[in-house]
Short mmCIF file of C-alpha atoms in Angstrom, two decimals:
data_model
loop_
_atom_site.label_atom_id
_atom_site.label_comp_id
_atom_site.label_asym_id
_atom_site.label_seq_id
_atom_site.Cartn_x
_atom_site.Cartn_y
_atom_site.Cartn_z
CA MET A 1 0.00 0.00 0.00
CA PRO A 2 1.40 3.45 -0.84
CA ILE A 3 0.37 4.84 2.56
CA ILE A 4 3.20 4.35 5.04
CA VAL A 5 2.58 4.49 8.79
CA ASN A 6 5.52 6.09 10.58
CA LEU A 7 4.14 5.56 14.03
CA ASP A 8 7.21 3.70 15.31
CA VAL A 9 9.46 6.64 14.26
CA MET A 10 7.26 9.09 16.13
CA MET A 11 7.10 6.81 19.16
CA ALA A 12 10.89 6.55 19.21
CA LYS A 13 11.17 10.35 19.02
CA ARG A 14 8.79 10.75 21.94
CA LYS A 15 10.41 7.80 23.78
CA ILE A 16 7.12 6.06 24.46
CA SER A 17 6.54 2.31 24.52
CA SER A 18 3.79 0.49 22.60
CA MET A 19 2.12 -0.66 25.79
CA GLU A 20 2.03 2.85 27.22
CA LEU A 21 0.71 4.44 24.02
CA ALA A 22 -1.94 1.74 23.59
CA GLU A 23 -3.10 2.33 27.14
CA ARG A 24 -3.18 6.09 26.73
CA ILE A 25 -5.18 6.08 23.49
CA GLY A 26 -7.44 3.27 24.63
CA ILE A 27 -6.73 0.54 22.09
CA THR A 28 -5.25 -2.92 22.57
CA SER A 29 -1.53 -3.49 21.99
CA ALA A 30 -2.50 -6.01 19.29
CA ASN A 31 -4.34 -3.27 17.38
CA LEU A 32 -1.47 -0.85 17.88
CA SER A 33 0.87 -3.51 16.48
CA ILE A 34 -1.39 -3.87 13.40
CA LEU A 35 -1.15 -0.11 12.94
CA LYS A 36 2.64 -0.02 13.43
CA THR A 37 3.33 -2.88 11.04
CA GLY A 38 1.23 -1.31 8.27
CA LYS A 39 -1.32 -4.14 8.24
CA ALA A 40 -4.20 -1.78 9.05
CA LYS A 41 -6.62 -1.04 6.22
CA ALA A 42 -8.07 2.12 7.76
CA VAL A 43 -7.62 4.44 10.73
CA ARG A 44 -10.55 6.08 12.49
CA PHE A 45 -10.34 9.87 12.89
CA SER A 46 -10.94 9.39 16.61
CA THR A 47 -7.91 7.05 16.89
CA LEU A 48 -5.77 9.41 14.82
CA GLU A 49 -6.86 12.33 16.99
CA LYS A 50 -5.85 10.49 20.18
CA ILE A 51 -2.49 9.43 18.72
CA CYS A 52 -1.72 13.00 17.63
CA GLU A 53 -2.75 14.30 21.02
CA GLU A 54 -0.58 11.82 22.93
CA LEU A 55 2.45 12.13 20.64
CA ASP A 56 1.97 15.87 20.19
CA CYS A 57 2.26 15.71 16.43
CA GLN A 58 0.31 16.18 13.18
CA PRO A 59 -1.37 13.38 11.15
CA GLY A 60 1.25 14.00 8.45
CA ASP A 61 3.99 13.03 10.90
CA ILE A 62 2.43 9.58 11.23
CA LEU A 63 1.05 8.96 7.75
CA GLU A 64 3.03 9.32 4.55
CA PHE A 65 2.13 8.80 0.90
CA ARG A 66 4.79 7.13 -1.26
CA LYS A 67 4.18 6.41 -4.95
CA GLU A 68 4.58 2.71 -5.82
CA MET B 1 -36.00 -23.53 24.02
CA TRP B 2 -34.97 -23.56 20.37
CA ASN B 3 -31.80 -21.54 19.72
CA LYS B 4 -29.12 -21.12 17.06
CA ASN B 5 -26.82 -23.73 18.63
CA LYS B 6 -29.54 -26.38 18.48
CA SER B 7 -30.32 -25.39 14.89
CA LEU B 8 -26.63 -25.76 14.01
CA TYR B 9 -26.51 -29.14 15.75
CA LEU B 10 -29.58 -30.29 13.79
CA SER B 11 -27.96 -29.16 10.52
CA ARG B 12 -24.81 -31.15 11.36
CA ILE B 13 -26.83 -34.25 12.20
CA LEU B 14 -28.84 -33.93 8.96
CA THR B 15 -25.60 -33.58 6.98
CA ASP B 16 -24.22 -36.75 8.58
CA VAL B 17 -27.52 -38.60 7.99
CA CYS B 18 -27.45 -37.54 4.33
CA ALA B 19 -23.86 -38.82 4.01
CA GLY B 20 -24.95 -42.16 5.49
CA LEU B 21 -27.95 -42.39 3.16
CA ALA B 22 -25.76 -41.55 0.16
CA LEU B 23 -23.39 -44.37 1.17
CA ILE B 24 -26.25 -46.87 1.47
CA PHE B 25 -27.72 -45.64 -1.83
CA ALA B 26 -24.37 -46.25 -3.54
CA LEU B 27 -24.64 -49.97 -2.72
CA PHE B 28 -27.90 -50.35 -4.67
CA VAL B 29 -27.04 -48.28 -7.76
CA PRO B 30 -26.33 -51.20 -10.18
CA GLU B 31 -29.59 -53.03 -9.33
CA GLY B 32 -31.51 -49.74 -9.38
CA ALA B 33 -30.10 -48.86 -12.81
CA LYS B 34 -31.15 -52.22 -14.29
CA TRP B 35 -34.61 -51.85 -12.79
CA TYR B 36 -34.89 -48.28 -14.13
CA ASN B 37 -33.85 -49.46 -17.60
CA TYR B 38 -36.66 -52.00 -17.44
CA ILE B 39 -39.44 -49.69 -16.23
CA SER B 40 -38.53 -46.30 -17.82
CA GLU B 41 -40.15 -44.92 -20.93
CA PRO B 42 -37.47 -44.71 -23.67
CA ILE B 43 -37.58 -41.09 -24.86
CA GLY B 44 -34.31 -39.53 -26.03
CA ILE B 45 -31.74 -39.41 -28.84
CA LEU B 46 -30.25 -42.77 -27.79
CA ALA B 47 -33.56 -44.12 -26.46
CA ASP B 48 -33.18 -47.54 -28.09
CA HIS B 49 -29.88 -48.17 -26.24
CA ASN B 50 -29.56 -49.71 -22.79
CA VAL B 51 -29.50 -46.90 -20.18
CA ALA B 52 -28.20 -49.03 -17.29
CA LEU B 53 -24.44 -48.50 -17.79
CA PRO B 54 -24.55 -44.72 -18.45
CA LEU B 55 -26.95 -44.38 -15.54
CA ILE B 56 -24.56 -46.25 -13.20
CA ILE B 57 -21.62 -44.08 -14.32
CA VAL B 58 -23.54 -40.80 -13.95
CA ILE B 59 -25.07 -41.76 -10.60
CA TYR B 60 -21.66 -42.71 -9.19
CA PHE B 61 -20.24 -39.44 -10.50
CA CYS B 62 -23.12 -37.59 -8.83
CA GLU B 63 -22.43 -39.56 -5.63
CA VAL B 64 -18.85 -38.27 -5.65
CA MET B 65 -20.18 -34.73 -6.18
CA ALA B 66 -22.69 -35.28 -3.35
CA PHE B 67 -19.83 -36.25 -1.01
CA VAL B 68 -17.92 -33.13 -2.06
CA VAL B 69 -21.01 -31.06 -1.16
CA LEU B 70 -21.55 -32.91 2.13
CA TRP B 71 -17.90 -32.56 3.14
CA SER B 72 -18.02 -28.84 2.29
CA LEU B 73 -21.21 -28.46 4.35
CA HIS B 74 -19.56 -30.34 7.22
CA LYS B 75 -16.58 -27.96 7.13
CA LEU B 76 -18.87 -24.93 6.78
CA LEU B 77 -21.01 -25.92 9.76
CA GLY B 78 -17.87 -26.71 11.80
CA ASN B 79 -16.49 -23.24 11.11
CA ILE B 80 -19.82 -21.59 11.92
CA SER B 81 -19.97 -23.42 15.25
CA LYS B 82 -16.47 -22.06 16.01
CA GLU B 83 -17.84 -18.55 15.34
CA LYS B 84 -15.72 -18.29 12.19
CA VAL B 85 -18.33 -17.26 9.63
CA PHE B 86 -16.81 -14.74 7.25
CA ILE B 87 -13.51 -16.45 6.47
CA PRO B 88 -11.99 -17.32 3.05
CA GLU B 89 -12.26 -21.07 3.81
CA ASN B 90 -16.07 -20.79 3.90
CA THR B 91 -16.03 -19.04 0.53
CA SER B 92 -14.00 -21.97 -0.85
CA CYS B 93 -16.62 -24.38 0.56
CA LEU B 94 -19.42 -22.50 -1.19
CA ARG B 95 -17.38 -22.47 -4.40
CA ALA B 96 -16.88 -26.23 -4.14
CA ILE B 97 -20.63 -26.77 -3.57
CA SER B 98 -21.46 -24.60 -6.57
CA TRP B 99 -19.04 -26.44 -8.88
CA ALA B 100 -20.17 -29.85 -7.64
CA CYS B 101 -23.82 -28.99 -8.40
CA MET B 102 -22.92 -27.62 -11.84
CA LEU B 103 -20.84 -30.69 -12.74
CA ALA B 104 -23.58 -33.04 -11.53
CA GLY B 105 -26.04 -31.04 -13.65
CA PHE B 106 -23.84 -31.34 -16.75
CA SER B 107 -23.52 -35.09 -16.22
CA MET B 108 -27.32 -35.28 -16.09
CA ILE B 109 -27.47 -33.49 -19.46
CA VAL B 110 -25.36 -36.34 -20.88
CA LEU B 111 -27.77 -38.84 -19.34
CA ALA B 112 -30.66 -37.02 -20.99
CA LEU B 113 -29.41 -38.43 -24.33
CA TRP B 114 -30.72 -41.82 -23.17
CA ARG B 115 -33.71 -40.65 -21.12
CA ALA B 116 -34.93 -37.10 -21.79
CA ILE B 117 -36.57 -36.83 -18.36
CA PHE B 118 -33.14 -36.24 -16.79
CA ILE B 119 -33.02 -32.82 -18.43
CA PHE B 120 -35.27 -31.57 -15.59
CA ALA B 121 -32.85 -32.88 -12.95
CA ALA B 122 -30.01 -31.27 -14.93
CA PHE B 123 -31.81 -27.93 -15.00
CA LEU B 124 -32.48 -28.05 -11.25
CA LEU B 125 -28.86 -28.94 -10.44
CA VAL B 126 -27.38 -26.25 -12.70
CA PHE B 127 -29.86 -23.71 -11.34
CA PHE B 128 -28.94 -24.61 -7.75
CA GLY B 129 -25.26 -24.40 -8.68
CA LEU B 130 -25.87 -20.91 -10.04
CA VAL B 131 -27.65 -19.84 -6.85
CA MET B 132 -24.73 -21.16 -4.79
CA ARG B 133 -22.31 -19.27 -7.05
CA VAL B 134 -24.12 -15.99 -6.42
CA LEU B 135 -24.13 -16.78 -2.70
CA LYS B 136 -20.38 -17.41 -2.92
CA ASN B 137 -19.90 -14.00 -4.58
CA VAL B 138 -21.89 -12.33 -1.79
CA PHE B 139 -19.83 -14.22 0.81
CA GLU B 140 -16.58 -13.22 -0.88
CA ASN B 141 -17.54 -9.55 -0.56
CA ALA B 142 -18.65 -10.06 3.04
CA VAL B 143 -15.25 -11.61 3.89
CA GLU B 144 -13.55 -8.56 2.39
CA ILE B 145 -15.78 -6.13 4.30
CA LYS B 146 -15.17 -8.06 7.55
CA SER B 147 -11.42 -8.02 7.00
CA GLU B 148 -11.56 -4.26 6.33
CA ASN B 149 -13.59 -3.80 9.50
CA ASP B 150 -11.20 -5.96 11.54
CA PHE B 151 -8.21 -3.98 10.32
CA THR B 152 -9.76 -0.57 10.98
CA ILE B 153 -8.08 0.78 14.08
#
């Protein structure tokens, strides 16, 4: 998929673990792992909003479009 | 109280009973074919030929197709009882059922050369195969929608 999820990069910058982020945004670590590994097919605005709020970033910092 | 688990259990029992009946039926096919050749009205392109042998071959072929259908139903019901409904394996089962019905229907068309009455059975089987094919297409889409839903975070 040409949409790349850079969540792990952002998490490393903010020095936050998967478990902690999952807990803070209210999703399971399994779902966060799906998101991190790029297996997710869609992201809800509400989830994106919580991630941006917790990581103090913009949606563009997490999602990237790369032409195939 | 009647519930979905009991209904599922009944479906599984009926599938097993059908498999047993199909097995018993297979034992009497040669005698049945000879008897049918004796009593049936010869209408068809090859009506003056003996229908017993082609009938035996087609019925045994249909038996194999019936076991394919029953095995697919067994797998399908097993998956449903494990709460795995919209999975690609179930789509494959429906595809197998559809193809088995279609192939049985086409074999009946061949048999209709000897006895034209089998054209009705052929029509019913092909029609049922078509219905199952449409159902398979619906299921295929449902599996995709479920997967999309499961992977929406």
